[in-house]
Coordinates of C-alpha atoms in Angstrom, one line a residue:
Chain V
M1 CA -22.3 24.3 -10.4
E2 CA -19.7 22.5 -12.0
I3 CA -17.3 25.4 -11.9
L4 CA -18.6 26.7 -8.9
L5 CA -17.3 23.3 -7.2
S6 CA -14.3 23.0 -9.0
L7 CA -13.5 26.4 -8.0
A8 CA -13.7 25.2 -4.5
I9 CA -11.9 22.3 -4.8
G10 CA -9.2 24.2 -6.6
V11 CA -8.7 27.0 -4.2
L12 CA -8.8 24.2 -1.1
T13 CA -6.4 22.2 -2.4
A14 CA -4.2 25.1 -3.4
C15 CA -4.9 26.4 -0.3
G16 CA -3.6 23.2 1.5
V17 CA -0.7 22.3 -0.4
Y18 CA 0.7 26.5 0.6
L19 CA 0.2 25.6 4.1
L20 CA 1.5 21.8 4.6
L21 CA 4.3 22.9 3.0
R22 CA 5.1 25.3 6.4
A23 CA 7.6 25.2 8.9
Q24 CA 5.2 25.0 12.0
T25 CA 3.1 22.3 12.8
F26 CA 0.2 24.3 13.2
P27 CA -0.3 25.4 9.4
V28 CA 0.4 21.8 8.6
V29 CA -2.2 20.4 10.0
L30 CA -4.4 22.8 9.2
G31 CA -3.3 22.2 5.5
L32 CA -3.6 18.9 5.7
T33 CA -7.3 19.4 6.9
L34 CA -7.7 21.9 3.9
L35 CA -6.3 19.0 1.4
S36 CA -8.9 16.4 3.1
Y37 CA -11.9 18.8 2.5
A38 CA -10.7 19.5 -1.3
V39 CA -10.0 15.2 -1.4
N40 CA -13.8 14.6 0.0
L41 CA -15.5 17.1 -2.5
F42 CA -13.3 15.5 -5.4
L43 CA -15.0 12.4 -4.5
F44 CA -17.7 13.1 -4.1
A45 CA -17.4 14.8 -7.9
S46 CA -16.9 11.8 -9.0
G47 CA -20.1 10.5 -9.1
R48 CA -21.5 13.2 -11.5
L49 CA -23.3 16.5 -9.9
V50 CA -27.1 15.6 -10.0
E51 CA -29.7 17.7 -8.4
G52 CA -33.1 16.3 -6.3
R53 CA -32.4 12.9 -7.4
P54 CA -33.0 9.7 -5.3
P55 CA -30.3 7.6 -5.2
I56 CA -32.1 4.4 -5.7
I57 CA -33.2 2.8 -9.0
A58 CA -37.5 2.6 -8.8
A59 CA -39.4 2.0 -11.6
G60 CA -40.3 5.2 -13.7
Q61 CA -37.6 6.9 -12.1
T62 CA -35.4 8.5 -14.6
G63 CA -31.8 9.2 -13.5
Y64 CA -30.3 9.0 -9.7
A65 CA -27.8 10.1 -7.8
D66 CA -24.9 7.7 -7.7
P67 CA -24.6 6.5 -3.9
L68 CA -21.3 4.7 -4.0
P69 CA -19.2 8.0 -4.3
Q70 CA -21.3 9.0 -1.1
A71 CA -20.3 5.9 0.8
L72 CA -16.5 6.4 -0.3
V73 CA -16.9 10.3 1.1
L74 CA -18.1 9.0 4.0
T75 CA -15.4 6.6 5.0
A76 CA -12.8 9.0 4.0
I77 CA -14.4 11.5 6.2
V78 CA -14.2 9.2 9.3
I79 CA -10.3 8.2 8.2
G80 CA -9.2 11.9 8.0
F81 CA -11.2 12.4 10.9
A82 CA -9.2 10.0 13.0
M83 CA -5.8 10.9 11.3
T84 CA -6.3 14.6 11.9
A85 CA -7.4 13.8 15.8
F86 CA -4.3 12.0 15.8
V87 CA -1.6 14.4 14.2
I88 CA -3.0 17.4 16.1
M89 CA -2.4 15.2 19.3
L90 CA 1.2 14.1 17.9
A91 CA 1.8 17.9 16.9
L92 CA 0.9 18.9 20.9
K93 CA 3.4 16.2 22.0
A94 CA 6.4 17.3 19.5
R95 CA 5.6 20.9 20.6
A96 CA 5.9 19.7 24.6
E97 CA 8.9 17.6 23.7
L98 CA 11.0 19.6 21.8
G99 CA 10.1 22.6 23.1
S100 CA 9.2 24.1 20.0
D101 CA 6.3 24.3 16.9
E102 CA 8.7 23.9 14.2
V103 CA 8.7 20.9 12.0
D104 CA 11.7 20.4 12.0
A105 CA 12.9 21.2 15.5
Q106 CA 15.8 20.1 17.3
G107 CA 15.0 19.6 21.1
E108 CA 17.4 19.7 24.0
P109 CA 21.1 19.3 22.8
H110 CA 21.5 16.5 25.6
G111 CA 17.8 15.3 26.0
D112 CA 18.0 11.7 24.4
P113 CA 20.2 9.2 23.6
T114 CA 18.5 8.0 20.8
G115 CA 18.7 11.0 19.1
E116 CA 20.7 11.2 15.7
E117 CA 24.0 12.6 16.0
R118 CA 23.6 16.3 15.1
P119 CA 26.2 18.3 12.9
Chain X
M1 CA -23.6 -22.1 8.3
T2 CA -24.3 -23.9 5.1
V3 CA -22.0 -21.6 3.2
L4 CA -19.1 -22.0 6.2
S5 CA -19.5 -25.8 5.4
D6 CA -20.0 -25.8 1.4
M7 CA -17.1 -23.3 1.0
P8 CA -13.9 -23.5 3.4
S9 CA -11.6 -22.6 1.1
S10 CA -13.5 -19.2 1.1
T11 CA -13.3 -18.9 4.4
L12 CA -9.5 -19.4 4.3
V13 CA -9.5 -15.8 2.7
I14 CA -11.4 -13.6 5.7
A15 CA -9.8 -15.2 7.8
P16 CA -6.4 -14.0 8.0
L17 CA -8.2 -10.5 8.4
L18 CA -10.5 -11.9 11.6
V19 CA -7.7 -13.3 13.1
P20 CA -5.3 -10.1 13.8
L21 CA -8.8 -8.0 13.9
L22 CA -10.5 -9.8 16.8
A23 CA -6.8 -10.5 18.4
G24 CA -6.3 -6.7 18.7
I25 CA -9.5 -6.1 19.8
L26 CA -9.3 -8.7 22.7
L27 CA -6.0 -7.9 23.7
L28 CA -7.6 -4.5 24.7
L29 CA -9.3 -6.2 27.1
F30 CA -6.4 -7.6 29.6
R31 CA -5.6 -5.3 32.6
A32 CA -2.6 -3.1 32.5
R33 CA -0.1 -5.8 34.6
E34 CA -1.2 -8.5 32.4
L35 CA 1.9 -8.6 30.5
G36 CA 2.5 -12.3 29.8
G37 CA -1.4 -12.9 28.9
R38 CA -1.0 -10.5 26.5
R39 CA 2.0 -12.1 25.1
A40 CA 1.4 -15.2 24.7
F41 CA -2.3 -14.1 23.4
S42 CA -0.3 -12.0 20.8
Q43 CA 1.9 -14.8 20.0
V44 CA -0.2 -17.4 19.3
A45 CA -2.5 -15.1 17.6
V46 CA 0.7 -14.5 14.8
V47 CA 1.4 -18.5 15.0
V48 CA -2.1 -19.0 14.0
Q49 CA -1.4 -16.3 10.9
I50 CA 1.7 -18.4 10.2
G51 CA -0.7 -21.4 10.0
L52 CA -3.7 -19.8 8.2
A53 CA -0.7 -18.2 5.7
L54 CA 0.6 -21.4 4.9
G55 CA -2.9 -23.2 4.4
L56 CA -4.0 -20.3 2.0
L57 CA 0.1 -21.0 0.0
A58 CA -1.4 -24.8 -0.2
A59 CA -4.8 -23.6 -0.8
T60 CA -3.7 -21.8 -4.3
Q61 CA -0.7 -23.9 -5.3
R62 CA -2.3 -25.4 -8.0
G63 CA -3.4 -22.1 -9.5
D64 CA -6.9 -21.6 -7.7
I65 CA -7.4 -18.4 -7.4
L66 CA -9.6 -18.1 -3.9
T67 CA -12.3 -15.4 -3.5
Y68 CA -14.2 -13.9 -0.6
S69 CA -17.9 -11.9 -1.3
L70 CA -18.6 -9.6 1.5
G71 CA -22.2 -9.8 2.1
D72 CA -22.4 -12.2 -0.7
W73 CA -23.1 -9.1 -3.0
P74 CA -21.7 -10.4 -6.4
A75 CA -17.9 -9.2 -7.3
P76 CA -18.1 -5.8 -9.1
Y77 CA -20.9 -4.0 -6.5
G78 CA -19.8 -5.7 -3.1
I79 CA -16.5 -5.8 -1.8
V80 CA -14.4 -8.7 -2.7
L81 CA -11.1 -9.9 -1.1
V82 CA -8.8 -12.4 -3.4
A83 CA -6.1 -14.8 -2.6
D84 CA -4.1 -16.0 -5.2
R85 CA -0.6 -17.2 -5.0
L86 CA 1.4 -13.9 -5.0
A87 CA -1.0 -12.8 -2.2
A88 CA -0.4 -16.1 0.0
W89 CA 3.6 -15.7 -0.6
L90 CA 3.3 -12.4 0.7
L91 CA 0.7 -13.1 3.5
L92 CA 3.7 -16.0 4.6
I93 CA 6.4 -13.9 4.5
T94 CA 4.2 -10.9 6.6
S95 CA 3.4 -13.2 9.2
L96 CA 7.0 -14.8 9.7
V97 CA 9.0 -11.8 9.3
A98 CA 5.6 -10.5 12.5
G99 CA 6.5 -13.7 14.5
F100 CA 10.5 -13.2 14.9
A101 CA 9.6 -9.3 15.5
L102 CA 7.3 -10.4 18.1
W103 CA 9.5 -12.8 19.5
Q104 CA 12.1 -10.4 19.9
A105 CA 9.5 -7.6 21.5
C106 CA 8.6 -9.9 24.1
Q107 CA 11.9 -10.1 25.5
G108 CA 11.2 -6.9 27.2
L109 CA 10.7 -3.9 24.5
D110 CA 7.1 -4.3 24.8
R111 CA 6.7 -3.2 28.2
A112 CA 7.2 0.9 27.3
G113 CA 3.4 1.1 25.9
R114 CA 0.5 -0.5 27.5
H115 CA -1.0 -1.0 23.5
F116 CA 2.0 -2.2 21.8
H117 CA 0.3 -6.1 21.1
V118 CA -2.8 -4.5 19.9
L119 CA -1.1 -2.2 18.1
F120 CA 1.0 -4.9 16.4
Q121 CA -2.2 -7.2 15.8
L122 CA -3.6 -4.0 13.9
Q123 CA -0.7 -3.4 11.8
L124 CA -1.1 -7.0 10.6
F125 CA -4.4 -6.8 10.1
G126 CA -3.9 -3.7 7.8
L127 CA -1.0 -5.7 5.9
N128 CA -2.9 -8.5 5.8
G129 CA -5.9 -7.1 4.1
A130 CA -3.6 -4.6 2.0
F131 CA -2.3 -8.0 0.3
L132 CA -5.8 -9.6 -0.2
T133 CA -8.0 -7.1 -1.0
G134 CA -9.5 -7.3 -4.4
D135 CA -10.7 -3.8 -4.9
L136 CA -9.3 -0.2 -5.0
F137 CA -10.9 1.3 -2.3
N138 CA -10.4 -1.0 0.3
L139 CA -6.6 -0.8 -0.7
F140 CA -6.9 2.4 0.4
V141 CA -8.5 1.6 3.7
F142 CA -6.4 -0.9 4.6
F143 CA -3.4 1.3 4.1
E144 CA -4.8 3.6 6.3
V145 CA -5.0 1.1 8.9
L146 CA -1.9 -0.4 8.7
L147 CA -0.8 3.5 8.7
I148 CA -2.5 4.6 11.5
A149 CA -1.1 1.2 13.7
S150 CA 2.4 1.9 12.2
Y151 CA 2.4 5.6 13.6
G152 CA 1.7 4.2 17.2
L153 CA 4.4 1.7 17.0
A154 CA 6.7 4.2 15.2
L155 CA 6.6 6.6 18.3
H156 CA 6.4 3.1 20.9
G157 CA 8.9 3.8 23.5
G158 CA 8.8 7.8 23.2
G159 CA 11.6 10.4 23.4
Q160 CA 12.1 13.5 20.9
A161 CA 14.0 11.8 18.0
R162 CA 10.8 9.1 17.6
T163 CA 8.6 12.3 18.2
R164 CA 10.5 14.0 15.2
A165 CA 10.4 11.2 12.8
G166 CA 7.2 10.0 13.4
L167 CA 5.7 13.9 12.5
H168 CA 7.4 13.8 9.5
Y169 CA 6.5 10.2 8.6
M170 CA 2.4 10.9 9.5
V171 CA 2.3 14.2 7.9
V172 CA 4.2 12.7 4.4
N173 CA 2.0 9.8 4.6
L174 CA -1.3 12.2 5.0
A175 CA -0.3 13.6 2.0
G176 CA -0.1 10.6 0.4
S177 CA -3.3 9.3 1.4
A178 CA -5.0 12.4 -0.4
L179 CA -3.2 11.9 -3.4
F180 CA -4.7 8.0 -2.9
L181 CA -8.0 9.5 -2.6
I182 CA -7.8 11.6 -5.5
A183 CA -6.6 9.1 -7.9
A184 CA -9.4 6.1 -6.7
G185 CA -12.1 9.3 -7.2
L186 CA -10.8 9.8 -10.9
I187 CA -10.6 6.3 -11.7
Y188 CA -14.5 5.7 -10.4
G189 CA -15.4 8.9 -11.9
L190 CA -13.7 7.8 -15.7
F191 CA -15.3 3.9 -15.0
G192 CA -17.7 3.8 -12.5
T193 CA -16.2 1.1 -11.0
L194 CA -12.9 0.2 -8.3
N195 CA -13.4 -3.3 -8.4
L196 CA -9.5 -4.1 -10.0
A197 CA -10.8 -7.4 -12.1
H198 CA -13.7 -5.1 -13.3
L199 CA -11.2 -2.3 -14.0
A200 CA -9.1 -4.5 -15.6
Q201 CA -12.2 -5.4 -18.1
L202 CA -12.9 -2.0 -18.9
L203 CA -9.3 -1.1 -19.2
T204 CA -8.7 -2.8 -22.4
T205 CA -11.8 -0.4 -24.1
V206 CA -10.9 3.2 -23.0
P207 CA -12.4 5.7 -25.5
V208 CA -10.0 7.8 -26.5
D209 CA -10.9 11.1 -24.9
N210 CA -10.6 9.6 -21.6
L211 CA -7.2 7.8 -22.5
G212 CA -5.3 11.0 -20.8
P213 CA -7.6 11.6 -17.4
A214 CA -6.7 7.7 -17.3
R215 CA -3.0 7.8 -17.7
A216 CA -3.0 10.7 -15.3
A217 CA -5.0 8.7 -12.3
L218 CA -2.9 5.8 -13.1
L219 CA 0.4 7.6 -12.8
L220 CA -0.7 9.3 -9.5
L221 CA -1.3 6.0 -8.2
L222 CA 2.3 4.8 -9.0
G223 CA 3.2 8.4 -6.8
V224 CA 1.2 7.1 -4.1
F225 CA 2.6 3.6 -4.1
A226 CA 6.4 4.7 -4.9
L227 CA 5.8 6.7 -2.0
K228 CA 5.0 3.5 0.2
A229 CA 7.8 1.4 -1.5
A230 CA 10.3 4.9 -0.6
L231 CA 11.6 4.9 -4.1
L232 CA 13.6 7.4 -5.2
P233 CA 12.1 11.1 -4.9
L234 CA 10.0 10.1 -2.5
Y235 CA 11.9 7.8 0.0
L236 CA 13.2 10.9 2.4
W237 CA 10.9 9.7 5.2
L238 CA 11.9 6.3 5.6
P239 CA 15.5 6.8 6.9
A240 CA 14.4 8.9 10.1
T241 CA 11.4 6.7 10.8
Y242 CA 12.9 3.3 10.9
A243 CA 16.4 4.1 12.6
S244 CA 14.2 5.9 15.4
A245 CA 12.2 3.1 15.9
I246 CA 12.3 -0.1 18.1
A247 CA 14.3 -2.8 16.5
P248 CA 11.1 -5.2 16.5
V249 CA 9.3 -2.6 15.2
A250 CA 11.8 -1.7 12.7
A251 CA 12.2 -5.4 12.0
L252 CA 8.3 -5.3 10.6
F253 CA 8.3 -2.4 9.0
A254 CA 10.4 -4.3 6.7
I255 CA 7.7 -5.3 5.1
M256 CA 6.2 -2.0 4.6
T257 CA 8.1 -0.9 2.2
K258 CA 6.9 -4.4 0.3
V259 CA 3.2 -3.4 0.2
G260 CA 3.9 -0.7 -2.1
A261 CA 6.2 -2.7 -4.1
Y262 CA 3.3 -5.3 -4.2
A263 CA 0.8 -2.5 -4.9
I264 CA 2.8 -1.4 -8.1
L265 CA 3.2 -4.9 -9.1
R266 CA -0.6 -5.8 -8.8
V267 CA -1.8 -3.0 -11.2
S268 CA 1.3 -3.0 -13.3
T269 CA 0.5 -6.9 -14.2
L270 CA -3.4 -6.7 -13.7
L271 CA -4.5 -3.7 -15.2
L272 CA -1.7 -2.5 -17.6
G273 CA -0.9 -5.9 -19.1
P274 CA -1.2 -6.0 -22.7
P275 CA -5.0 -6.3 -23.3
A276 CA -4.9 -2.7 -22.0
G277 CA -3.6 -1.5 -25.5
E278 CA -2.6 2.0 -25.3
L279 CA -2.3 1.8 -21.1
A280 CA 0.2 -1.1 -21.4
G281 CA 3.1 -1.4 -19.9
L282 CA 2.3 2.6 -18.3
Y283 CA 5.0 1.9 -15.6
E284 CA 7.4 0.4 -17.1
G285 CA 9.3 3.2 -18.6
W286 CA 8.8 5.3 -15.1
L287 CA 9.9 2.1 -13.3
L288 CA 13.2 0.9 -13.8
P289 CA 15.1 4.0 -14.0
L290 CA 13.6 5.1 -10.3
A291 CA 14.3 1.8 -9.6
L292 CA 18.2 1.9 -10.4
A293 CA 18.6 5.5 -8.9
T294 CA 17.1 4.2 -6.0
L295 CA 19.6 1.2 -5.3
V296 CA 22.9 3.7 -5.9
V297 CA 20.9 6.2 -3.5
G298 CA 20.3 3.8 -1.1
M299 CA 23.6 2.5 -1.3
L300 CA 25.2 5.6 -0.9
G301 CA 23.1 6.0 2.3
A302 CA 24.1 3.2 3.6
L303 CA 27.5 4.2 3.3
A304 CA 27.3 7.5 4.3
A305 CA 25.1 6.8 7.6
R306 CA 26.8 7.6 10.6
S307 CA 24.6 5.0 12.7
L308 CA 23.8 1.6 12.6
G309 CA 20.1 2.3 12.7
R310 CA 20.2 4.6 9.8
Q311 CA 22.2 2.1 7.9
A312 CA 20.2 -0.1 7.9
A313 CA 17.2 1.8 7.2
Y314 CA 19.1 2.9 3.9
L315 CA 19.8 -0.8 3.3
V316 CA 15.8 -1.3 3.3
I317 CA 15.7 1.5 0.2
A318 CA 18.7 0.0 -1.7
S319 CA 16.7 -3.8 -1.5
V320 CA 13.8 -1.7 -2.4
G321 CA 15.4 -0.7 -5.4
T322 CA 16.5 -4.2 -6.5
L323 CA 13.1 -5.0 -6.3
M324 CA 11.7 -3.0 -8.1
I325 CA 14.2 -3.4 -11.0
A326 CA 13.5 -6.9 -11.2
F327 CA 9.6 -5.7 -11.2
G328 CA 10.0 -2.8 -13.7
L329 CA 12.3 -5.2 -15.8
G330 CA 8.8 -7.1 -16.1
G331 CA 9.3 -10.7 -17.4
R332 CA 8.8 -14.1 -16.4
E333 CA 12.1 -14.8 -15.6
A334 CA 12.2 -11.0 -13.9
L335 CA 9.8 -11.2 -12.0
A336 CA 9.9 -14.7 -10.9
T337 CA 14.0 -13.4 -9.2
G338 CA 11.9 -10.3 -7.6
L339 CA 9.6 -12.5 -6.1
Y340 CA 12.3 -14.8 -4.8
Y341 CA 14.1 -11.4 -4.2
L342 CA 11.7 -10.2 -1.8
P343 CA 11.3 -12.3 1.0
H344 CA 15.2 -12.8 0.8
S345 CA 15.3 -9.0 1.1
T346 CA 12.6 -8.4 4.0
L347 CA 14.0 -11.3 6.3
S348 CA 17.6 -10.8 6.1
A349 CA 16.9 -6.6 6.9
A350 CA 14.4 -7.2 9.6
A351 CA 17.0 -9.6 10.8
F352 CA 19.5 -6.8 10.4
F353 CA 17.3 -4.5 12.4
L354 CA 16.9 -7.2 15.0
L355 CA 20.5 -7.4 15.3
A356 CA 20.7 -3.8 15.3
G357 CA 19.0 -3.2 18.4
V358 CA 20.8 -6.1 20.1
I359 CA 24.2 -4.5 19.1
T360 CA 22.8 -0.9 20.0
A361 CA 21.4 -2.6 23.8
G362 CA 25.2 -3.9 23.8
R363 CA 27.0 -1.0 23.8
G364 CA 26.0 1.5 26.2
P365 CA 26.3 5.1 26.2
V366 CA 27.4 4.6 22.6
G367 CA 24.4 3.1 20.8
D368 CA 24.3 2.5 17.5
H369 CA 26.5 5.6 16.6
F370 CA 29.5 4.5 14.3
R371 CA 32.3 5.4 16.9
P372 CA 34.6 3.4 18.7
G373 CA 32.9 2.2 21.9
P374 CA 33.0 -0.5 24.7
D375 CA 32.4 -4.3 23.6
V376 CA 29.3 -5.7 22.7
P377 CA 28.6 -8.8 25.0
H378 CA 29.2 -12.1 23.6
A379 CA 31.2 -10.5 20.8
P380 CA 32.7 -13.1 18.5
L381 CA 28.5 -14.7 18.2
V382 CA 27.2 -11.5 17.5
G383 CA 30.3 -10.3 15.2
A384 CA 29.6 -13.8 13.3
L385 CA 25.9 -13.0 13.0
F386 CA 26.5 -9.4 11.6
F387 CA 29.2 -11.0 9.1
L388 CA 26.0 -13.4 7.9
C389 CA 23.8 -10.6 7.8
A390 CA 26.3 -7.9 5.6
I391 CA 26.8 -11.2 3.3
L392 CA 22.8 -11.5 2.5
L393 CA 22.3 -7.8 2.2
A394 CA 26.1 -7.6 0.0
G395 CA 24.8 -9.9 -1.7
L396 CA 28.1 -12.0 -1.6
P397 CA 28.0 -15.6 -2.8
P398 CA 27.0 -18.1 -1.2
L399 CA 24.0 -17.0 0.3
S400 CA 20.6 -16.1 -1.2
G401 CA 21.2 -12.5 -1.8
F402 CA 23.8 -13.5 -4.3
L403 CA 21.6 -16.0 -5.9
G404 CA 18.9 -13.3 -6.2
K405 CA 21.4 -10.7 -7.8
F406 CA 22.7 -13.4 -9.8
L407 CA 19.7 -13.9 -11.1
L408 CA 18.6 -10.6 -11.8
L409 CA 21.7 -10.0 -13.9
R410 CA 20.5 -12.4 -16.0
A411 CA 17.3 -11.4 -16.5
A412 CA 18.6 -7.6 -16.9
L413 CA 20.6 -9.3 -20.3
D414 CA 17.2 -9.2 -22.3
H415 CA 16.9 -5.4 -21.9
P416 CA 18.3 -3.1 -24.5
G417 CA 19.6 -1.0 -22.1
W418 CA 21.9 -4.0 -19.3
P419 CA 25.5 -2.9 -19.7
W420 CA 23.7 0.1 -17.5
I421 CA 21.9 -2.2 -15.7
L422 CA 24.4 -4.7 -14.9
A423 CA 27.0 -1.3 -14.2
M424 CA 24.8 0.2 -12.0
I425 CA 23.6 -3.2 -9.8
L426 CA 27.1 -4.3 -9.6
M427 CA 28.0 -0.6 -8.6
A428 CA 25.7 -0.5 -6.0
S429 CA 26.7 -4.0 -4.7
L430 CA 30.6 -2.8 -4.4
L431 CA 29.2 0.1 -2.1
G432 CA 27.1 -2.0 -0.1
L433 CA 30.1 -4.2 0.6
I434 CA 32.4 -1.2 1.4
A435 CA 29.5 0.5 3.7
L436 CA 29.4 -2.8 6.1
A437 CA 32.6 -3.7 5.9
R438 CA 33.4 -0.1 7.5
S439 CA 30.6 -0.6 10.0
G440 CA 31.6 -4.2 10.8
S441 CA 34.8 -3.1 11.6
L442 CA 34.3 -0.4 13.6
L443 CA 31.6 -2.2 15.6
F444 CA 33.8 -5.2 16.3
F445 CA 37.0 -4.5 15.9
R446 CA 37.9 -1.1 16.7
S447 CA 36.0 -1.5 20.2
A448 CA 39.0 -3.0 21.9
A449 CA 41.4 -0.2 21.2
V450 CA 39.4 2.2 23.1
A451 CA 39.6 1.6 27.3
G452 CA 35.7 1.3 27.5
E453 CA 34.3 -0.1 30.3
R454 CA 33.0 -3.6 29.8
R455 CA 29.9 -4.2 30.6
P456 CA 29.4 -8.0 32.1
A457 CA 27.8 -10.5 30.2
Q458 CA 24.2 -11.7 30.9
T459 CA 23.1 -14.6 30.3
G460 CA 19.6 -12.7 29.1
E461 CA 21.6 -10.9 26.4
R462 CA 22.9 -14.1 24.4
R463 CA 18.6 -15.0 24.1
A464 CA 17.9 -12.0 22.8
L465 CA 20.1 -12.8 20.2
L466 CA 17.7 -16.0 19.0
P467 CA 15.2 -13.9 17.0
A468 CA 17.7 -12.8 14.6
A469 CA 19.6 -15.8 14.4
A470 CA 16.6 -17.7 13.3
L471 CA 15.7 -15.3 10.5
L472 CA 19.1 -15.8 9.7
L473 CA 18.5 -19.9 9.8
L474 CA 15.1 -18.8 7.4
T475 CA 17.5 -17.0 4.8
L476 CA 19.6 -20.2 5.1
G477 CA 16.4 -22.4 4.0
L478 CA 15.6 -20.1 0.9
T479 CA 19.5 -20.0 -0.2
L480 CA 19.7 -24.5 0.3
W481 CA 16.4 -25.1 -1.8
A482 CA 16.8 -22.3 -4.1
G483 CA 15.7 -24.1 -7.4
E484 CA 12.4 -25.1 -4.9
W485 CA 11.3 -21.8 -4.3
L486 CA 12.6 -20.8 -7.7
E487 CA 10.0 -23.0 -9.2
W488 CA 7.0 -21.7 -6.9
T489 CA 8.1 -17.9 -7.3
T490 CA 8.0 -18.5 -11.6
A491 CA 4.7 -20.2 -10.9
I492 CA 3.5 -17.0 -8.9
A493 CA 5.2 -14.8 -12.0
D494 CA 3.1 -17.0 -14.7
E495 CA -0.4 -16.6 -13.2
L496 CA 0.8 -12.7 -12.8
L497 CA 1.3 -12.4 -16.6
Q498 CA -2.2 -14.3 -17.0
P499 CA -4.7 -11.7 -15.5
R500 CA -7.1 -13.8 -17.5
N501 CA -7.8 -16.3 -14.5
Y502 CA -7.8 -13.6 -11.9
I503 CA -10.5 -11.4 -13.8
Q504 CA -12.4 -14.6 -14.4
A505 CA -12.3 -15.8 -10.8
V506 CA -13.6 -12.5 -9.2
L507 CA -16.5 -11.5 -12.0
G508 CA -17.3 -15.5 -12.6
G509 CA -20.2 -15.2 -14.7
T510 CA -21.2 -11.9 -14.6
P511 CA -20.7 -9.8 -18.4

């Protein structure tokens, strides 16, 4: 199980980083999502992998599953979900305003007085 | 209720979190048209936070470290908030900068979005929380709170430049957050705790097998904090974001890089002090060279900038470099200097951003680009303030920038590589001086040469200068009472170099 989980984390991270380095916003958002999946699995694994153990110590019980990483993962999932929602909205806004889904889209030449001077 | 009456000092610790959080939530309830009510409410909340920060400063003055355990769970198991001198000092600086930024925002810029004040208060909630929290995972949570508020604030006002910069800023920070979580997971996997005080205890006896992963986790943390602080290879997100944000938001953001600097300082003094054995001083070898390079690159960027906002952003990067040089040197004197330089750099950078906002508004179509344009209304007054700002930021005598730099140079003399450090700091100062002299002369002297239409001076525009002027007045206070402030920052440095008290205050009687 350890090998399977570490492989999954590794592959997810690799895919996430690869997509994060793309030039279009959609792959970048996808990459961020994959990266956060990998991170969540990693956090989960930081409490060691055990099967079929209760998360609460009781008399006569040998071994238990660490509940803290599970709480951490839940928090991380909630935060990651909110951030993903926000970044998708921002990507859509960028697509609408800049007229392109390039991450470095320059937009209309004279659209915005606050824009940087272009070379 | 008995807890409240028994321990008023510990409620003082959580109050700086509750006030902005509740204010932010209550601000949501105002109707769209009630802008005046929202402004007044937001301002009152910030004033209350300044009062709370002063209260904490007084409470920690004699070296007491206040803690607050949420839900009364004992320390390494529950969530704990810790207020020591450093936290109180940073809370005060944050709330002061926020006060003046809000003052400027309330002069009309907050109209552009309905939830400006909500986001502003939540940003303060995140900042205060990051300074007060006593464990690593909550540091992550508060980082996320302040970041998600800052995404909204950075986009305030809309427009292509903001959207583009905001997208970059957000993606970079999300990647940083992923790294933070990996570091936190690694540390929990190794030590079974995320409480900083407990970690400091456990780091004194790390088994040899765990040294490698521990080093990796702590260096990952350094990477994340360096990203937030905008240290050299990780600063690229900053200039566009700060330059495109509206002036009051950029002024508030001047404290955001300091959150990263604070986290580095906290981890390197609390976790990686001499008791950490093999791991002691893990950050020092990285910090100093990176900080020196950041300073030079920041000043070069300021020199190359083609607009005032971008120049101000690069000056923020340079000030982070100076600050991290002090933290990288590490001794008592250097830390005290760094902690004196921190409010100076934050306040003067915030003033510079506010002033840049006024200048941009006053120059009409030319905006803040370094091109000859129409005269700024009240040019002599604005010019004088700009001159004052430039003296502060370039570190010329007699103001606090010079004092900070002079003390830093003196502290650097103990370092074996002092000729290099001195040379780079002085060269960077020269670069900064040239950059500011160039932009000042372009903005205020070359303008007359162009037959631009001069806008009639309005009474409102003189009032717009007040927040920046008041901030500059505060830095004058920092200069005039430099001795007293240095005594205070030396006391902070002493406390940081004795992490035993912090650990005892948090963990109390637990083994």
